[in-house]
Structure formats: C-alpha cells, structure tokens
C-alpha cells in the first residue's frame, strides 16, 4: 500500500522577543513560514504552494501577522518613555536658573518614572540639561511617543510637564516650551488648554500633590 497526501510544514525564519498582544507583555517568539508539501508515507517529498509567514508566541502559542513585530517591546517602550521624560524636564529646567528648589522639583518629577535610572539626582539632571537644552534635540527624543503611546498616555505626559512648569515658574515662562512638547505629541492647542485648566484647578483646590 502506498500512502500519500498533502501536509503543511513550518520552517523557522527567526526567533526573538516581541510584545505579545494576547499575553500583554514581552515574550519570546518564533517567526515561521508555512508551506504545503506532497507527502509519501508521511514524509515531505515535493514542495508545493507557500502558505505564508506568521509569528507564534512561545508562551501562549497564539499566532499573529508580522505586524506584531513592529510594536515596541515593553522594555524598549520604557526606555523611550524615560528618555522623553528626561528630555522634557531637562529642557524646561534649561530655561531657568538652576536654583536648589528648581533642581529638587525637577528631580522629584523624574523619581520612579519608567525608564529613568534611579536614583535621579542633581548630577544626572545637570548632564541632561546640557544634552537637552536645544529645543530640536529635546523634541527628537519626545517625538517617538506620538505614535507609540495612547492619547491618554500622551495627555498624562503633558499634564506632568504642565504641573512641573507651573511649580517651577508661576509666571508662565515655561508655557511655550511645554506647548512645543505637546505639539510634538500631536496634541492640539485646544487639547493642551484643557489640560492646563485641569492642572490649575487641581492646584487651587489642592487636588494635585
């Protein structure tokens, strides 16, 4: 008796770490290519049509299109977020005299922020001020969040800068650089105005720490 048929086999293209949409976290994956083969006695003999490529999570075994590989991992996203936060805060500080109060408020704003190495102190802040005093340089590190962060996340990012700016300079001296950061994050002036109103209301009532 001759046993023949068709069967799909998977070939490994690559492995790595990705953000799994099902696990909602960083996981290892296998990038696979499927192809149908003519089999003889269950042994693949003749390659037939290609069935496409896909990504399989090693943890949940879910399969996804290759678009899943374009999403940043949690580790990469936190690193990007940390750089953006440091750039935003340092750029604001660069517009002021680095008094003890300014340094303390800026360091507190970056304490325990994801992607920011701790402890974040005056030495690190001064280095960042030197690196991010230039507007274009600072915005270059903020820009990736416009596409990798949700609207809620971008609102919170700007809200933190608005609050810090109000504490550092009650005279609105930092309003313009904060608006530049918000624009880089694709938030409209009206959107930013709403965030400012919320922050100011919270400061008046003591609702913001």
mmCIF file of C-alpha atoms in Angstrom:
data_model
loop_
_atom_site.group_PDB
_atom_site.id
_atom_site.type_symbol
_atom_site.label_atom_id
_atom_site.label_comp_id
_atom_site.label_asym_id
_atom_site.label_seq_id
_atom_site.Cartn_x
_atom_site.Cartn_y
_atom_site.Cartn_z
ATOM 1 C CA UNK A 1 0.000 0.000 0.000
ATOM 2 C CA UNK A 2 1.257 3.450 -0.948
ATOM 3 C CA UNK A 3 0.270 6.214 1.458
ATOM 4 C CA UNK A 4 0.416 9.704 0.021
ATOM 5 C CA UNK A 5 -1.162 13.079 0.687
ATOM 6 C CA UNK A 6 -0.566 16.747 1.433
ATOM 7 C CA UNK A 7 0.560 18.375 4.637
ATOM 8 C CA UNK A 8 1.662 21.819 5.775
ATOM 9 C CA UNK A 9 5.082 22.122 7.380
ATOM 10 C CA UNK A 10 6.586 25.105 9.179
ATOM 11 C CA UNK A 11 10.130 26.364 8.700
ATOM 12 C CA UNK A 12 11.827 28.597 11.246
ATOM 13 C CA UNK A 13 12.850 32.017 9.918
ATOM 14 C CA UNK A 14 13.984 33.716 13.123
ATOM 15 C CA UNK A 15 13.453 33.989 16.864
ATOM 16 C CA UNK A 16 13.384 36.966 19.191
ATOM 17 C CA UNK A 17 11.428 38.935 21.780
ATOM 18 C CA UNK A 18 8.227 40.833 20.956
ATOM 19 C CA UNK A 19 5.225 42.371 22.683
ATOM 20 C CA UNK A 20 2.557 39.671 22.610
ATOM 21 C CA UNK A 21 -0.931 41.156 22.027
ATOM 22 C CA UNK A 22 -2.516 38.221 23.847
ATOM 23 C CA UNK A 23 -0.170 37.966 26.843
ATOM 24 C CA UNK A 24 0.101 41.780 27.033
ATOM 25 C CA UNK A 25 3.790 41.571 27.801
ATOM 26 C CA UNK A 26 7.218 40.802 26.371
ATOM 27 C CA UNK A 27 7.571 37.205 25.228
ATOM 28 C CA UNK A 28 9.872 35.164 23.032
ATOM 29 C CA UNK A 29 8.548 34.311 19.584
ATOM 30 C CA UNK A 30 9.237 32.201 16.534
ATOM 31 C CA UNK A 31 8.895 33.689 13.063
ATOM 32 C CA UNK A 32 7.657 30.835 10.874
ATOM 33 C CA UNK A 33 6.975 30.167 7.211
ATOM 34 C CA UNK A 34 4.331 27.592 6.294
ATOM 35 C CA UNK A 35 4.377 25.567 3.082
ATOM 36 C CA UNK A 36 2.291 22.717 1.768
ATOM 37 C CA UNK A 37 4.164 19.559 0.760
ATOM 38 C CA UNK A 38 3.260 16.397 -1.102
ATOM 39 C CA UNK A 39 3.995 13.547 1.289
ATOM 40 C CA UNK A 40 4.793 9.929 0.640
ATOM 41 C CA UNK A 41 4.476 7.659 3.644
ATOM 42 C CA UNK A 42 4.094 10.869 5.707
ATOM 43 C CA UNK A 43 7.483 12.105 4.528
ATOM 44 C CA UNK A 44 7.554 15.502 2.722
ATOM 45 C CA UNK A 45 8.786 14.874 -0.797
ATOM 46 C CA UNK A 46 7.668 17.660 -3.141
ATOM 47 C CA UNK A 47 7.268 21.281 -2.016
ATOM 48 C CA UNK A 48 4.028 22.864 -3.180
ATOM 49 C CA UNK A 49 2.498 26.321 -2.596
ATOM 50 C CA UNK A 50 3.727 28.656 0.117
ATOM 51 C CA UNK A 51 1.060 29.352 2.731
ATOM 52 C CA UNK A 52 2.570 32.500 4.169
ATOM 53 C CA UNK A 53 4.527 33.609 7.198
ATOM 54 C CA UNK A 54 3.406 34.350 10.740
ATOM 55 C CA UNK A 55 4.628 34.947 14.270
ATOM 56 C CA UNK A 56 3.962 32.490 17.084
ATOM 57 C CA UNK A 57 4.275 33.348 20.784
ATOM 58 C CA UNK A 58 6.233 30.741 22.732
ATOM 59 C CA UNK A 59 4.150 31.373 25.866
ATOM 60 C CA UNK A 60 0.507 31.375 24.739
ATOM 61 C CA UNK A 61 1.155 29.799 21.298
ATOM 62 C CA UNK A 62 -1.019 32.450 19.704
ATOM 63 C CA UNK A 63 -0.276 33.266 16.078
ATOM 64 C CA UNK A 64 -0.117 36.777 14.653
ATOM 65 C CA UNK A 65 0.741 38.544 11.446
ATOM 66 C CA UNK A 66 4.199 40.049 11.119
ATOM 67 C CA UNK A 67 2.736 43.457 12.017
ATOM 68 C CA UNK A 68 3.032 42.302 15.644
ATOM 69 C CA UNK A 69 6.808 42.595 15.355
ATOM 70 C CA UNK A 70 6.518 46.325 14.674
ATOM 71 C CA UNK A 71 5.172 47.109 18.150
ATOM 72 C CA UNK A 72 7.896 48.072 20.630
ATOM 73 C CA UNK A 73 8.544 45.679 23.481
ATOM 74 C CA UNK A 74 7.770 46.874 26.994
ATOM 75 C CA UNK A 75 11.495 47.223 27.664
ATOM 76 C CA UNK A 76 12.041 49.341 24.546
ATOM 77 C CA UNK A 77 8.946 51.439 25.228
ATOM 78 C CA UNK A 78 10.002 52.155 28.814
ATOM 79 C CA UNK A 79 13.460 53.168 27.608
ATOM 80 C CA UNK A 80 11.901 55.505 25.034
ATOM 81 C CA UNK A 81 9.492 56.931 27.617
ATOM 82 C CA UNK A 82 12.313 57.507 30.079
ATOM 83 C CA UNK A 83 14.396 59.393 27.524
ATOM 84 C CA UNK A 84 11.401 61.523 26.547
ATOM 85 C CA UNK A 85 10.616 62.366 30.173
ATOM 86 C CA UNK A 86 14.220 63.334 30.880
ATOM 87 C CA UNK A 87 14.366 65.432 27.711
ATOM 88 C CA UNK A 88 11.130 67.257 28.536
ATOM 89 C CA UNK A 89 12.030 68.026 32.144
ATOM 90 C CA UNK A 90 15.623 68.993 31.375
ATOM 91 C CA UNK A 91 14.526 71.305 28.567
ATOM 92 C CA UNK A 92 12.227 73.163 30.962
ATOM 93 C CA UNK A 93 14.999 73.466 33.546
ATOM 94 C CA UNK A 94 17.382 74.821 30.897
ATOM 95 C CA UNK A 95 15.137 77.881 30.611
ATOM 96 C CA UNK A 96 15.611 78.773 34.298
ATOM 97 C CA UNK A 97 18.373 79.455 36.797
ATOM 98 C CA UNK A 98 19.265 76.103 38.400
ATOM 99 C CA UNK A 99 18.431 77.026 41.984
ATOM 100 C CA UNK A 100 18.149 74.404 44.684
ATOM 101 C CA UNK A 101 14.359 74.469 44.501
ATOM 102 C CA UNK A 102 14.355 74.075 40.713
ATOM 103 C CA UNK A 103 16.725 71.107 40.924
ATOM 104 C CA UNK A 104 14.700 69.473 43.701
ATOM 105 C CA UNK A 105 11.393 69.827 41.833
ATOM 106 C CA UNK A 106 12.875 68.531 38.573
ATOM 107 C CA UNK A 107 14.486 65.519 40.236
ATOM 108 C CA UNK A 108 11.233 64.747 42.062
ATOM 109 C CA UNK A 109 9.354 64.845 38.741
ATOM 110 C CA UNK A 110 11.578 62.064 37.399
ATOM 111 C CA UNK A 111 11.646 59.951 40.538
ATOM 112 C CA UNK A 112 10.319 56.450 39.903
ATOM 113 C CA UNK A 113 9.426 57.243 36.270
ATOM 114 C CA UNK A 114 9.555 54.174 33.996
ATOM 115 C CA UNK A 115 12.777 54.028 32.014
ATOM 116 C CA UNK A 116 14.601 56.582 34.189
ATOM 117 C CA UNK A 117 17.621 55.171 36.029
ATOM 118 C CA UNK A 118 17.370 55.707 39.777
ATOM 119 C CA UNK A 119 18.359 57.500 41.865
ATOM 120 C CA UNK A 120 17.895 60.511 39.599
ATOM 121 C CA UNK A 121 19.883 63.299 41.224
ATOM 122 C CA UNK A 122 21.338 66.749 40.563
ATOM 123 C CA UNK A 123 24.364 65.309 38.776
ATOM 124 C CA UNK A 124 22.166 63.437 36.290
ATOM 125 C CA UNK A 125 19.903 66.440 35.871
ATOM 126 C CA UNK A 126 22.766 68.778 35.026
ATOM 127 C CA UNK A 127 24.036 66.314 32.428
ATOM 128 C CA UNK A 128 20.557 66.132 30.899
ATOM 129 C CA UNK A 129 20.178 69.915 30.885
ATOM 130 C CA UNK A 130 23.386 70.157 28.869
ATOM 131 C CA UNK A 131 22.154 67.462 26.486
ATOM 132 C CA UNK A 132 18.568 68.678 26.012
ATOM 133 C CA UNK A 133 18.790 72.471 26.265
ATOM 134 C CA UNK A 134 18.438 72.671 22.487
ATOM 135 C CA UNK A 135 14.737 72.543 21.551
ATOM 136 C CA UNK A 136 15.152 70.424 18.450
ATOM 137 C CA UNK A 137 17.294 67.868 20.276
ATOM 138 C CA UNK A 138 14.796 67.556 23.114
ATOM 139 C CA UNK A 139 11.840 67.147 20.767
ATOM 140 C CA UNK A 140 13.683 64.448 18.825
ATOM 141 C CA UNK A 141 13.518 62.257 21.929
ATOM 142 C CA UNK A 142 9.886 63.148 22.609
ATOM 143 C CA UNK A 143 8.657 62.502 19.055
ATOM 144 C CA UNK A 144 8.557 58.651 19.175
ATOM 145 C CA UNK A 145 5.810 58.802 21.804
ATOM 146 C CA UNK A 146 3.449 60.412 19.285
ATOM 147 C CA UNK A 147 2.990 57.058 17.557
ATOM 148 C CA UNK A 148 3.838 54.549 20.294
ATOM 149 C CA UNK A 149 1.756 55.998 23.148
ATOM 150 C CA UNK A 150 -2.017 56.175 23.544
ATOM 151 C CA UNK A 151 -3.829 59.501 23.696
ATOM 152 C CA UNK A 152 -4.341 59.010 27.443
ATOM 153 C CA UNK A 153 -0.635 58.400 27.910
ATOM 154 C CA UNK A 154 0.299 61.499 25.933
ATOM 155 C CA UNK A 155 -2.171 63.578 27.930
ATOM 156 C CA UNK A 156 -0.599 62.362 31.163
ATOM 157 C CA UNK A 157 2.898 63.095 29.837
ATOM 158 C CA UNK A 158 1.922 66.690 29.053
ATOM 159 C CA UNK A 159 -0.035 67.050 32.292
ATOM 160 C CA UNK A 160 3.108 66.227 34.261
ATOM 161 C CA UNK A 161 5.075 68.854 32.350
ATOM 162 C CA UNK A 162 2.335 71.463 32.796
ATOM 163 C CA UNK A 163 2.309 70.792 36.544
ATOM 164 C CA UNK A 164 6.098 70.940 36.773
ATOM 165 C CA UNK A 165 6.184 74.129 34.705
ATOM 166 C CA UNK A 166 3.637 75.787 36.996
ATOM 167 C CA UNK A 167 5.676 74.854 40.046
ATOM 168 C CA UNK A 168 8.996 75.915 38.536
ATOM 169 C CA UNK A 169 7.779 79.230 37.140
ATOM 170 C CA UNK A 170 4.359 80.597 38.176
ATOM 171 C CA UNK A 171 4.857 83.454 35.666
ATOM 172 C CA UNK A 172 4.063 81.149 32.707
ATOM 173 C CA UNK A 173 7.629 81.428 31.476
ATOM 174 C CA UNK A 174 7.569 77.736 30.609
ATOM 175 C CA UNK A 175 4.203 77.705 28.846
ATOM 176 C CA UNK A 176 5.746 77.947 25.360
ATOM 177 C CA UNK A 177 8.246 75.052 25.682
ATOM 178 C CA UNK A 178 5.532 72.838 27.178
ATOM 179 C CA UNK A 179 3.277 73.697 24.226
ATOM 180 C CA UNK A 180 6.093 72.717 21.857
ATOM 181 C CA UNK A 181 6.335 69.301 23.507
ATOM 182 C CA UNK A 182 2.552 68.879 23.298
ATOM 183 C CA UNK A 183 2.584 69.765 19.598
ATOM 184 C CA UNK A 184 5.304 67.167 19.008
ATOM 185 C CA UNK A 185 2.985 64.646 20.663
ATOM 186 C CA UNK A 186 0.220 65.657 18.210
ATOM 187 C CA UNK A 187 -1.967 67.318 20.836
ATOM 188 C CA UNK A 188 -3.834 70.406 19.625
ATOM 189 C CA UNK A 189 -3.621 73.809 21.365
ATOM 190 C CA UNK A 190 -7.233 73.375 22.491
ATOM 191 C CA UNK A 191 -6.355 69.991 23.945
ATOM 192 C CA UNK A 192 -3.420 71.477 25.840
ATOM 193 C CA UNK A 193 -5.583 74.344 27.097
ATOM 194 C CA UNK A 194 -7.948 71.801 28.619
ATOM 195 C CA UNK A 195 -5.063 70.038 30.343
ATOM 196 C CA UNK A 196 -3.827 73.358 31.729
ATOM 197 C CA UNK A 197 -7.274 74.175 33.105
ATOM 198 C CA UNK A 198 -7.434 70.808 34.860
ATOM 199 C CA UNK A 199 -3.961 71.250 36.368
ATOM 200 C CA UNK A 200 -4.666 74.806 37.508
ATOM 201 C CA UNK A 201 -7.974 73.765 39.061
ATOM 202 C CA UNK A 202 -6.244 70.917 40.864
ATOM 203 C CA UNK A 203 -3.547 73.218 42.210
ATOM 204 C CA UNK A 204 -6.146 75.689 43.501
ATOM 205 C CA UNK A 205 -8.078 73.004 45.334
ATOM 206 C CA UNK A 206 -5.035 71.062 46.449
ATOM 207 C CA UNK A 207 -6.042 68.066 44.369
ATOM 208 C CA UNK A 208 -2.575 67.718 42.833
ATOM 209 C CA UNK A 209 0.322 66.632 45.003
#
